[in-house]
PDB file of C-alpha atoms in Angstrom:
ATOM      1  CA  MET A   1     128.662  74.552  72.032  1.00 51.00           C
ATOM      2  CA  SER A   2     131.359  76.911  70.749  1.00 54.00           C
ATOM      3  CA  ILE A   3     131.671  80.642  71.389  1.00 52.00           C
ATOM      4  CA  LYS A   4     130.770  81.225  67.733  1.00 53.00           C
ATOM      5  CA  ASN A   5     127.462  79.396  68.170  1.00 58.00           C
ATOM      6  CA  TYR A   6     126.639  81.399  71.302  1.00 51.00           C
ATOM      7  CA  LEU A   7     127.246  84.643  69.422  1.00 52.00           C
ATOM      8  CA  TRP A   8     124.970  83.474  66.618  1.00 57.00           C
ATOM      9  CA  THR A   9     122.268  82.735  69.208  1.00 57.00           C
ATOM     10  CA  ILE A  10     122.564  86.275  70.583  1.00 53.00           C
ATOM     11  CA  LEU A  11     122.298  87.744  67.080  1.00 52.00           C
ATOM     12  CA  LEU A  12     119.200  85.654  66.318  1.00 60.00           C
ATOM     13  CA  VAL A  13     117.509  86.822  69.537  1.00 55.00           C
ATOM     14  CA  GLY A  14     118.329  90.413  68.671  1.00 55.00           C
ATOM     15  CA  GLY A  15     116.992  89.916  65.149  1.00 55.00           C
ATOM     16  CA  LEU A  16     113.745  88.470  66.488  1.00 55.00           C
ATOM     17  CA  GLN A  17     113.355  91.443  68.787  1.00 51.00           C
ATOM     18  CA  SER A  18     113.928  93.850  65.887  1.00 50.00           C
ATOM     19  CA  ALA A  19     111.489  92.025  63.613  1.00 50.00           C
ATOM     20  CA  ILE A  20     108.761  92.106  66.256  1.00 48.00           C
ATOM     21  CA  GLY A  21     109.314  95.817  66.792  1.00 45.00           C
ATOM     22  CA  GLN A  22     109.098  96.636  63.072  1.00 54.00           C
ATOM     23  CA  ASN A  23     105.636  95.053  62.810  1.00 56.00           C
ATOM     24  CA  ASN A  24     104.183  97.364  65.460  1.00 52.00           C
ATOM     25  CA  ARG A  25     103.457 101.025  64.941  1.00 74.00           C
ATOM     26  CA  ILE A  26     103.492 102.550  68.414  1.00 94.00           C
ATOM     27  CA  HIS A  27     106.884 103.081  70.044  1.00 95.00           C
ATOM     28  CA  THR A  28     107.841 105.206  73.014  1.00 96.00           C
ATOM     29  CA  ASN A  29     111.274 106.047  74.409  1.00 97.00           C
ATOM     30  CA  ASN A  30     112.422 106.550  77.982  1.00 98.00           C
ATOM     31  CA  GLU A  31     115.732 107.296  79.677  1.00 98.00           C
ATOM     32  CA  ILE A  32     116.236 105.003  82.663  1.00 98.00           C
ATOM     33  CA  GLY A  33     118.685 104.415  85.490  1.00 98.00           C
ATOM     34  CA  TRP A  34     118.805 101.190  87.517  1.00 98.00           C
ATOM     35  CA  TYR A  35     120.671 101.101  90.845  1.00 98.00           C
ATOM     36  CA  ASN A  36     120.904  97.584  92.230  1.00 98.00           C
ATOM     37  CA  PHE A  37     122.140  95.786  95.338  1.00 98.00           C
ATOM     38  CA  PHE A  38     122.709  92.013  95.460  1.00 98.00           C
ATOM     39  CA  GLY A  39     123.688  90.272  98.692  1.00 98.00           C
ATOM     40  CA  THR A  40     124.379  86.561  99.178  1.00 98.00           C
ATOM     41  CA  PHE A  41     124.654  85.010 102.643  1.00 98.00           C
ATOM     42  CA  LYS A  42     126.305  81.592 102.760  1.00 97.00           C
ATOM     43  CA  ILE A  43     124.773  79.559 105.602  1.00 97.00           C
ATOM     44  CA  SER A  44     126.238  76.108 104.832  1.00 96.00           C
ATOM     45  CA  GLU A  45     128.395  74.344 102.284  1.00 94.00           C
ATOM     46  CA  LYS A  46     125.448  73.978  99.891  1.00 97.00           C
ATOM     47  CA  PHE A  47     122.843  76.537 100.964  1.00 98.00           C
ATOM     48  CA  GLY A  48     122.695  80.318 100.955  1.00 98.00           C
ATOM     49  CA  ILE A  49     120.246  83.222 101.179  1.00 98.00           C
ATOM     50  CA  HIS A  50     119.849  85.553  98.218  1.00 98.00           C
ATOM     51  CA  THR A  51     118.734  89.166  98.690  1.00 98.00           C
ATOM     52  CA  GLU A  52     118.410  92.021  96.244  1.00 98.00           C
ATOM     53  CA  TYR A  53     116.841  95.430  95.863  1.00 98.00           C
ATOM     54  CA  GLN A  54     116.563  97.262  92.550  1.00 98.00           C
ATOM     55  CA  TRP A  55     115.818 100.998  92.542  1.00 98.00           C
ATOM     56  CA  ARG A  56     114.670 101.568  88.975  1.00 98.00           C
ATOM     57  CA  ARG A  57     114.222 105.156  87.872  1.00 98.00           C
ATOM     58  CA  ASN A  58     112.872 107.012  84.838  1.00 98.00           C
ATOM     59  CA  GLU A  59     114.511 110.182  83.485  1.00 97.00           C
ATOM     60  CA  TYR A  60     117.728 108.546  84.733  1.00 97.00           C
ATOM     61  CA  ILE A  61     116.986 109.285  88.418  1.00 97.00           C
ATOM     62  CA  THR A  62     114.251 111.895  88.959  1.00 97.00           C
ATOM     63  CA  GLU A  63     111.106 109.722  88.558  1.00 98.00           C
ATOM     64  CA  TRP A  64     110.012 106.264  89.658  1.00 98.00           C
ATOM     65  CA  GLN A  65     109.948 103.450  87.157  1.00 98.00           C
ATOM     66  CA  GLN A  66     109.873 100.417  89.421  1.00 98.00           C
ATOM     67  CA  SER A  67     110.832  99.159  92.871  1.00 98.00           C
ATOM     68  CA  LEU A  68     111.846  95.499  93.126  1.00 98.00           C
ATOM     69  CA  LEU A  69     112.642  93.525  96.276  1.00 98.00           C
ATOM     70  CA  ARG A  70     113.566  89.863  95.853  1.00 98.00           C
ATOM     71  CA  VAL A  71     114.668  87.169  98.300  1.00 98.00           C
ATOM     72  CA  GLY A  72     115.423  83.493  97.795  1.00 98.00           C
ATOM     73  CA  ILE A  73     117.129  80.320  98.944  1.00 98.00           C
ATOM     74  CA  ASN A  74     120.153  79.097  96.969  1.00 98.00           C
ATOM     75  CA  TYR A  75     121.272  75.505  96.588  1.00 98.00           C
ATOM     76  CA  ASN A  76     124.701  75.027  95.037  1.00 98.00           C
ATOM     77  CA  LEU A  77     124.903  71.588  93.470  1.00 97.00           C
ATOM     78  CA  ASN A  78     128.513  72.295  92.516  1.00 96.00           C
ATOM     79  CA  PRO A  79     130.546  75.417  91.579  1.00 93.00           C
ATOM     80  CA  ARG A  80     128.906  75.510  88.141  1.00 97.00           C
ATOM     81  CA  VAL A  81     125.250  74.705  88.953  1.00 98.00           C
ATOM     82  CA  GLN A  82     123.015  76.743  91.253  1.00 98.00           C
ATOM     83  CA  PHE A  83     119.287  76.453  92.012  1.00 98.00           C
ATOM     84  CA  ARG A  84     117.126  79.136  93.621  1.00 98.00           C
ATOM     85  CA  VAL A  85     113.508  79.527  94.709  1.00 98.00           C
ATOM     86  CA  GLY A  86     112.124  82.760  96.071  1.00 98.00           C
ATOM     87  CA  TYR A  87     109.655  85.605  96.253  1.00 98.00           C
ATOM     88  CA  GLY A  88     109.566  89.073  94.729  1.00 98.00           C
ATOM     89  CA  TRP A  89     107.595  92.194  95.667  1.00 98.00           C
ATOM     90  CA  ILE A  90     107.417  94.699  92.843  1.00 98.00           C
ATOM     91  CA  GLU A  91     105.835  98.158  92.587  1.00 98.00           C
ATOM     92  CA  THR A  92     105.453  99.544  89.067  1.00 98.00           C
ATOM     93  CA  TYR A  93     104.712 103.241  88.539  1.00 98.00           C
ATOM     94  CA  PRO A  94     103.016 105.184  85.699  1.00 97.00           C
ATOM     95  CA  TYR A  95     106.165 106.407  83.982  1.00 97.00           C
ATOM     96  CA  GLY A  96     106.673 107.514  80.399  1.00 95.00           C
ATOM     97  CA  GLU A  97     104.339 108.652  77.643  1.00 95.00           C
ATOM     98  CA  ILE A  98     102.157 105.524  77.761  1.00 95.00           C
ATOM     99  CA  PRO A  99     101.986 103.909  81.242  1.00 96.00           C
ATOM    100  CA  ILE A 100     101.975 100.130  81.571  1.00 95.00           C
ATOM    101  CA  ASN A 101      98.698 100.277  83.504  1.00 95.00           C
ATOM    102  CA  GLY A 102      95.868 101.354  81.212  1.00 93.00           C
ATOM    103  CA  MET A 103      94.403 103.644  83.903  1.00 95.00           C
ATOM    104  CA  GLY A 104      97.735 105.379  84.423  1.00 95.00           C
ATOM    105  CA  ARG A 105      98.131 104.052  87.962  1.00 96.00           C
ATOM    106  CA  ASP A 106     100.825 102.282  89.917  1.00 97.00           C
ATOM    107  CA  PHE A 107     100.305  98.606  90.725  1.00 98.00           C
ATOM    108  CA  THR A 108     101.742  95.880  92.936  1.00 98.00           C
ATOM    109  CA  GLU A 109     103.019  92.496  91.847  1.00 98.00           C
ATOM    110  CA  HIS A 110     103.706  89.476  94.056  1.00 98.00           C
ATOM    111  CA  ARG A 111     105.984  87.005  92.352  1.00 98.00           C
ATOM    112  CA  ILE A 112     107.136  83.447  93.056  1.00 98.00           C
ATOM    113  CA  PHE A 113     110.071  82.196  91.020  1.00 98.00           C
ATOM    114  CA  GLU A 114     112.264  79.151  90.386  1.00 98.00           C
ATOM    115  CA  MET A 115     115.704  79.442  88.830  1.00 98.00           C
ATOM    116  CA  VAL A 116     118.636  77.365  87.674  1.00 98.00           C
ATOM    117  CA  GLN A 117     121.957  78.925  86.659  1.00 98.00           C
ATOM    118  CA  LEU A 118     124.641  77.052  84.746  1.00 98.00           C
ATOM    119  CA  GLY A 119     128.210  78.223  84.265  1.00 97.00           C
ATOM    120  CA  HIS A 120     131.217  77.163  82.221  1.00 97.00           C
ATOM    121  CA  LYS A 121     134.416  78.631  80.845  1.00 96.00           C
ATOM    122  CA  GLU A 122     135.698  78.713  77.266  1.00 96.00           C
ATOM    123  CA  GLY A 123     139.247  80.065  77.100  1.00 96.00           C
ATOM    124  CA  ILE A 124     139.264  83.318  79.057  1.00 96.00           C
ATOM    125  CA  VAL A 125     135.477  83.817  78.699  1.00 97.00           C
ATOM    126  CA  ASP A 126     133.143  82.915  81.565  1.00 98.00           C
ATOM    127  CA  PHE A 127     129.636  81.965  80.438  1.00 98.00           C
ATOM    128  CA  SER A 128     126.512  81.762  82.556  1.00 98.00           C
ATOM    129  CA  HIS A 129     123.019  80.682  81.521  1.00 98.00           C
ATOM    130  CA  ARG A 130     120.090  81.592  83.754  1.00 98.00           C
ATOM    131  CA  PHE A 131     116.696  79.963  83.290  1.00 98.00           C
ATOM    132  CA  MET A 132     113.863  81.389  85.392  1.00 98.00           C
ATOM    133  CA  LEU A 133     110.182  80.447  85.728  1.00 98.00           C
ATOM    134  CA  GLU A 134     107.877  83.033  87.319  1.00 98.00           C
ATOM    135  CA  GLN A 135     104.357  82.897  88.717  1.00 98.00           C
ATOM    136  CA  ARG A 136     103.239  86.531  88.780  1.00 98.00           C
ATOM    137  CA  PHE A 137     100.212  87.794  90.693  1.00 98.00           C
ATOM    138  CA  VAL A 138      99.857  91.212  89.050  1.00 97.00           C
ATOM    139  CA  GLY A 139      97.501  93.710  90.633  1.00 97.00           C
ATOM    140  CA  ARG A 140      94.867  95.427  88.525  1.00 96.00           C
ATOM    141  CA  TYR A 141      91.837  97.673  89.007  1.00 97.00           C
ATOM    142  CA  SER A 142      88.471  96.294  87.923  1.00 95.00           C
ATOM    143  CA  SER A 143      87.090  99.830  87.466  1.00 95.00           C
ATOM    144  CA  LEU A 144      88.028 103.489  87.764  1.00 94.00           C
ATOM    145  CA  ALA A 145      86.069 103.621  91.017  1.00 94.00           C
ATOM    146  CA  GLU A 146      88.586 101.349  92.740  1.00 95.00           C
ATOM    147  CA  THR A 147      91.345 103.139  94.639  1.00 93.00           C
ATOM    148  CA  THR A 148      93.497 100.032  95.187  1.00 95.00           C
ATOM    149  CA  GLU A 149      94.024  96.874  93.171  1.00 96.00           C
ATOM    150  CA  ASP A 150      91.142  94.464  93.740  1.00 96.00           C
ATOM    151  CA  GLU A 151      92.235  91.657  91.410  1.00 96.00           C
ATOM    152  CA  PHE A 152      95.488  89.684  91.180  1.00 97.00           C
ATOM    153  CA  PRO A 153      95.296  87.329  88.179  1.00 97.00           C
ATOM    154  CA  LEU A 154      98.089  84.798  87.705  1.00 97.00           C
ATOM    155  CA  LEU A 155     100.468  85.438  84.806  1.00 97.00           C
ATOM    156  CA  ASN A 156     103.210  82.963  83.900  1.00 98.00           C
ATOM    157  CA  ARG A 157     106.542  83.933  82.387  1.00 98.00           C
ATOM    158  CA  ILE A 158     109.776  82.206  81.449  1.00 98.00           C
ATOM    159  CA  ARG A 159     113.133  83.991  81.158  1.00 98.00           C
ATOM    160  CA  TYR A 160     116.490  83.053  79.692  1.00 98.00           C
ATOM    161  CA  MET A 161     119.665  85.070  80.127  1.00 98.00           C
ATOM    162  CA  ILE A 162     123.100  84.461  78.672  1.00 98.00           C
ATOM    163  CA  ARG A 163     126.016  86.406  80.160  1.00 98.00           C
ATOM    164  CA  LEU A 164     129.670  86.575  79.076  1.00 98.00           C
ATOM    165  CA  GLN A 165     132.516  87.919  81.215  1.00 98.00           C
ATOM    166  CA  VAL A 166     136.072  88.592  80.051  1.00 98.00           C
ATOM    167  CA  PRO A 167     138.951  89.748  82.299  1.00 98.00           C
ATOM    168  CA  LEU A 168     140.720  92.911  81.185  1.00 97.00           C
ATOM    169  CA  LYS A 169     143.869  91.792  82.963  1.00 94.00           C
ATOM    170  CA  GLY A 170     145.236  88.259  82.961  1.00 93.00           C
ATOM    171  CA  ASN A 171     143.366  85.099  81.992  1.00 94.00           C
ATOM    172  CA  GLU A 172     140.763  84.906  84.762  1.00 95.00           C
ATOM    173  CA  ILE A 173     138.621  87.137  86.945  1.00 96.00           C
ATOM    174  CA  LYS A 174     140.144  87.111  90.416  1.00 95.00           C
ATOM    175  CA  ASP A 175     140.884  89.647  93.162  1.00 97.00           C
ATOM    176  CA  LYS A 176     141.708  93.171  91.931  1.00 97.00           C
ATOM    177  CA  THR A 177     140.661  92.333  88.379  1.00 97.00           C
ATOM    178  CA  PRO A 178     138.688  94.613  86.019  1.00 98.00           C
ATOM    179  CA  TYR A 179     136.428  92.844  83.554  1.00 98.00           C
ATOM    180  CA  LEU A 180     133.965  93.404  80.736  1.00 98.00           C
ATOM    181  CA  ALA A 181     130.526  91.750  80.751  1.00 98.00           C
ATOM    182  CA  PHE A 182     127.728  91.407  78.212  1.00 98.00           C
ATOM    183  CA  TYR A 183     124.300  89.896  78.716  1.00 98.00           C
ATOM    184  CA  ASP A 184     121.046  89.418  76.860  1.00 98.00           C
ATOM    185  CA  GLU A 185     117.811  88.261  78.524  1.00 98.00           C
ATOM    186  CA  ILE A 186     114.499  87.469  76.855  1.00 98.00           C
ATOM    187  CA  PHE A 187     111.112  87.179  78.630  1.00 98.00           C
ATOM    188  CA  ILE A 188     108.201  85.129  77.239  1.00 98.00           C
ATOM    189  CA  GLY A 189     104.680  85.035  78.704  1.00 97.00           C
ATOM    190  CA  PHE A 190     102.491  81.942  78.545  1.00 96.00           C
ATOM    191  CA  GLY A 191      99.361  80.379  80.056  1.00 94.00           C
ATOM    192  CA  LYS A 192      95.641  81.100  79.930  1.00 92.00           C
ATOM    193  CA  ASN A 193      95.954  84.661  81.241  1.00 92.00           C
ATOM    194  CA  VAL A 194      98.694  85.746  78.875  1.00 93.00           C
ATOM    195  CA  ASN A 195      97.940  89.091  77.239  1.00 90.00           C
ATOM    196  CA  VAL A 196      98.968  90.317  73.782  1.00 89.00           C
ATOM    197  CA  ASN A 197     102.576  90.424  74.965  1.00 90.00           C
ATOM    198  CA  VAL A 198     103.646  86.813  74.581  1.00 95.00           C
ATOM    199  CA  PHE A 199     106.956  88.456  73.841  1.00 95.00           C
ATOM    200  CA  ASP A 200     107.139  90.360  77.134  1.00 96.00           C
ATOM    201  CA  GLN A 201     110.509  92.108  77.018  1.00 97.00           C
ATOM    202  CA  ASN A 202     114.198  91.869  76.232  1.00 98.00           C
ATOM    203  CA  ARG A 203     117.200  93.354  78.045  1.00 98.00           C
ATOM    204  CA  ILE A 204     120.719  93.941  76.801  1.00 98.00           C
ATOM    205  CA  GLY A 205     123.538  95.155  79.031  1.00 98.00           C
ATOM    206  CA  ILE A 206     127.196  96.018  78.480  1.00 98.00           C
ATOM    207  CA  LEU A 207     129.084  96.446  81.748  1.00 98.00           C
ATOM    208  CA  LEU A 208     132.495  97.352  83.042  1.00 98.00           C
ATOM    209  CA  GLY A 209     133.183  95.652  86.366  1.00 98.00           C
ATOM    210  CA  TYR A 210     135.799  95.363  89.062  1.00 98.00           C
ATOM    211  CA  ARG A 211     136.252  92.524  91.526  1.00 98.00           C
ATOM    212  CA  PHE A 212     137.909  93.840  94.686  1.00 98.00           C
ATOM    213  CA  ASN A 213     137.925  90.382  96.278  1.00 96.00           C
ATOM    214  CA  LYS A 214     135.670  87.330  96.463  1.00 94.00           C
ATOM    215  CA  ASN A 215     133.221  89.257  98.663  1.00 96.00           C
ATOM    216  CA  VAL A 216     132.913  92.608  96.842  1.00 98.00           C
ATOM    217  CA  ARG A 217     132.254  93.317  93.184  1.00 98.00           C
ATOM    218  CA  ILE A 218     130.825  96.380  91.426  1.00 98.00           C
ATOM    219  CA  GLU A 219     129.855  96.955  87.802  1.00 98.00           C
ATOM    220  CA  GLY A 220     128.140  99.584  85.718  1.00 98.00           C
ATOM    221  CA  GLY A 221     127.359 100.390  82.129  1.00 98.00           C
ATOM    222  CA  TYR A 222     124.705 100.622  79.433  1.00 98.00           C
ATOM    223  CA  LEU A 223     121.242  99.025  79.584  1.00 98.00           C
ATOM    224  CA  ASN A 224     118.607  98.662  76.869  1.00 98.00           C
ATOM    225  CA  GLN A 225     115.158  97.397  77.855  1.00 98.00           C
ATOM    226  CA  THR A 226     112.505  96.697  75.213  1.00 97.00           C
ATOM    227  CA  VAL A 227     109.074  96.181  76.787  1.00 97.00           C
ATOM    228  CA  GLN A 228     105.839  95.223  75.051  1.00 96.00           C
ATOM    229  CA  LEU A 229     102.755  96.360  76.940  1.00 96.00           C
ATOM    230  CA  GLY A 230     100.056  93.814  77.726  1.00 94.00           C
ATOM    231  CA  ARG A 231      97.390  95.811  75.925  1.00 93.00           C
ATOM    232  CA  GLN A 232      96.811  97.415  72.550  1.00 93.00           C
ATOM    233  CA  ILE A 233      95.889 100.990  71.663  1.00 93.00           C
ATOM    234  CA  ASN A 234      93.617 101.389  68.637  1.00 90.00           C
ATOM    235  CA  GLY A 235      94.410  97.816  67.674  1.00 90.00           C
ATOM    236  CA  GLN A 236      98.150  98.419  67.726  1.00 94.00           C
ATOM    237  CA  ASN A 237     100.777  96.885  70.003  1.00 94.00           C
ATOM    238  CA  VAL A 238     102.768  99.263  72.170  1.00 96.00           C
ATOM    239  CA  PHE A 239     106.533  98.972  72.713  1.00 96.00           C
ATOM    240  CA  GLN A 240     108.726 100.882  75.124  1.00 97.00           C
ATOM    241  CA  ASN A 241     112.352 101.381  74.152  1.00 97.00           C
ATOM    242  CA  ASN A 242     114.125 102.216  77.419  1.00 98.00           C
ATOM    243  CA  ASN A 243     117.802 103.189  77.323  1.00 98.00           C
ATOM    244  CA  GLY A 244     120.069 104.265  80.145  1.00 98.00           C
ATOM    245  CA  PHE A 245     122.619 103.013  82.585  1.00 97.00           C
ATOM    246  CA  ILE A 246     122.824 100.386  85.295  1.00 98.00           C
ATOM    247  CA  LEU A 247     124.928 100.164  88.449  1.00 98.00           C
ATOM    248  CA  ASN A 248     125.287  96.888  90.388  1.00 98.00           C
ATOM    249  CA  THR A 249     126.814  96.283  93.806  1.00 98.00           C
ATOM    250  CA  ASN A 250     127.424  92.613  94.664  1.00 98.00           C
ATOM    251  CA  LEU A 251     128.333  91.534  98.205  1.00 98.00           C
ATOM    252  CA  ASN A 252     128.956  88.022  99.528  1.00 97.00           C
ATOM    253  CA  PHE A 253     128.832  87.154 103.230  1.00 95.00           C
ATOM    254  CA  ASP A 254     130.094  83.822 104.568  1.00 95.00           C
ATOM    255  CA  LEU A 255     128.099  83.197 107.751  1.00 94.00           C
ATOM    256  CA  THR A 256     129.608  79.746 108.217  1.00 91.00           C
ATOM    257  CA  LYS A 257     132.882  81.367 109.287  1.00 80.00           C
ATOM    258  CA  THR A 258     130.999  83.512 111.813  1.00 64.00           C
ATOM    259  CA  ASN A 259     129.315  80.448 113.257  1.00 57.00           C
ATOM    260  CA  LYS A 260     132.613  78.600 113.550  1.00 57.00           C
ATOM    261  CA  ALA A 261     134.171  81.589 115.321  1.00 52.00           C
ATOM    262  CA  ILE A 262     131.312  81.614 117.851  1.00 48.00           C
ATOM    263  CA  GLU A 263     131.710  77.894 118.503  1.00 52.00           C
TER     264      GLU A 263
END
């Protein structure tokens, strides 16, 4: 598929998001800041350990939005195809004008996920496509009398993200290279426990990055997150329009070299 077709796909996704939003009457806005760490530990030629922590804040930094810890096992079929399975522990807080939880409380989510990521290059543009399937055990309160979540129904969700990276110097992203990145990710809920938010959310990011070397990379920029709540208010769907900035730190550790040095 050509670059032109990919761009048309992005525009269609954005148009779908806009059309959904226009048919709903309740919208809220928040200013967010996401500060993220991603660490990969290579343990063999094919396998690695993925770790990440995302410190997600409302009002840019002063209030909690969400805390996300995720770990997984990577299997690299080849340089362009990667598989991952893992677990996520998420705490979501009652931020904004209309909290996600109908009782205005924080709640815990335990998540199992499976992922495949495909990459290819067209000219100087690096493309990646991430497909993720999630089994989400989302905590909820059966009544106002409960002080902690007493139910964890299973919610299923599928995600697709397309990301483009372009070097700002030379024809490829290598050591000491600045780059520009764009991504769009859509989330769709499904299954018997799906709520009114079959369209769950969409994220768009525009980032400026710098690769110091193959082990260290940082990037930051603008983030838009559109979230549809899983419940209605007065028969109307509720959408959050969250805008702010995002900062990512990516570190890679090759433990196979450490093991060889010990031997």
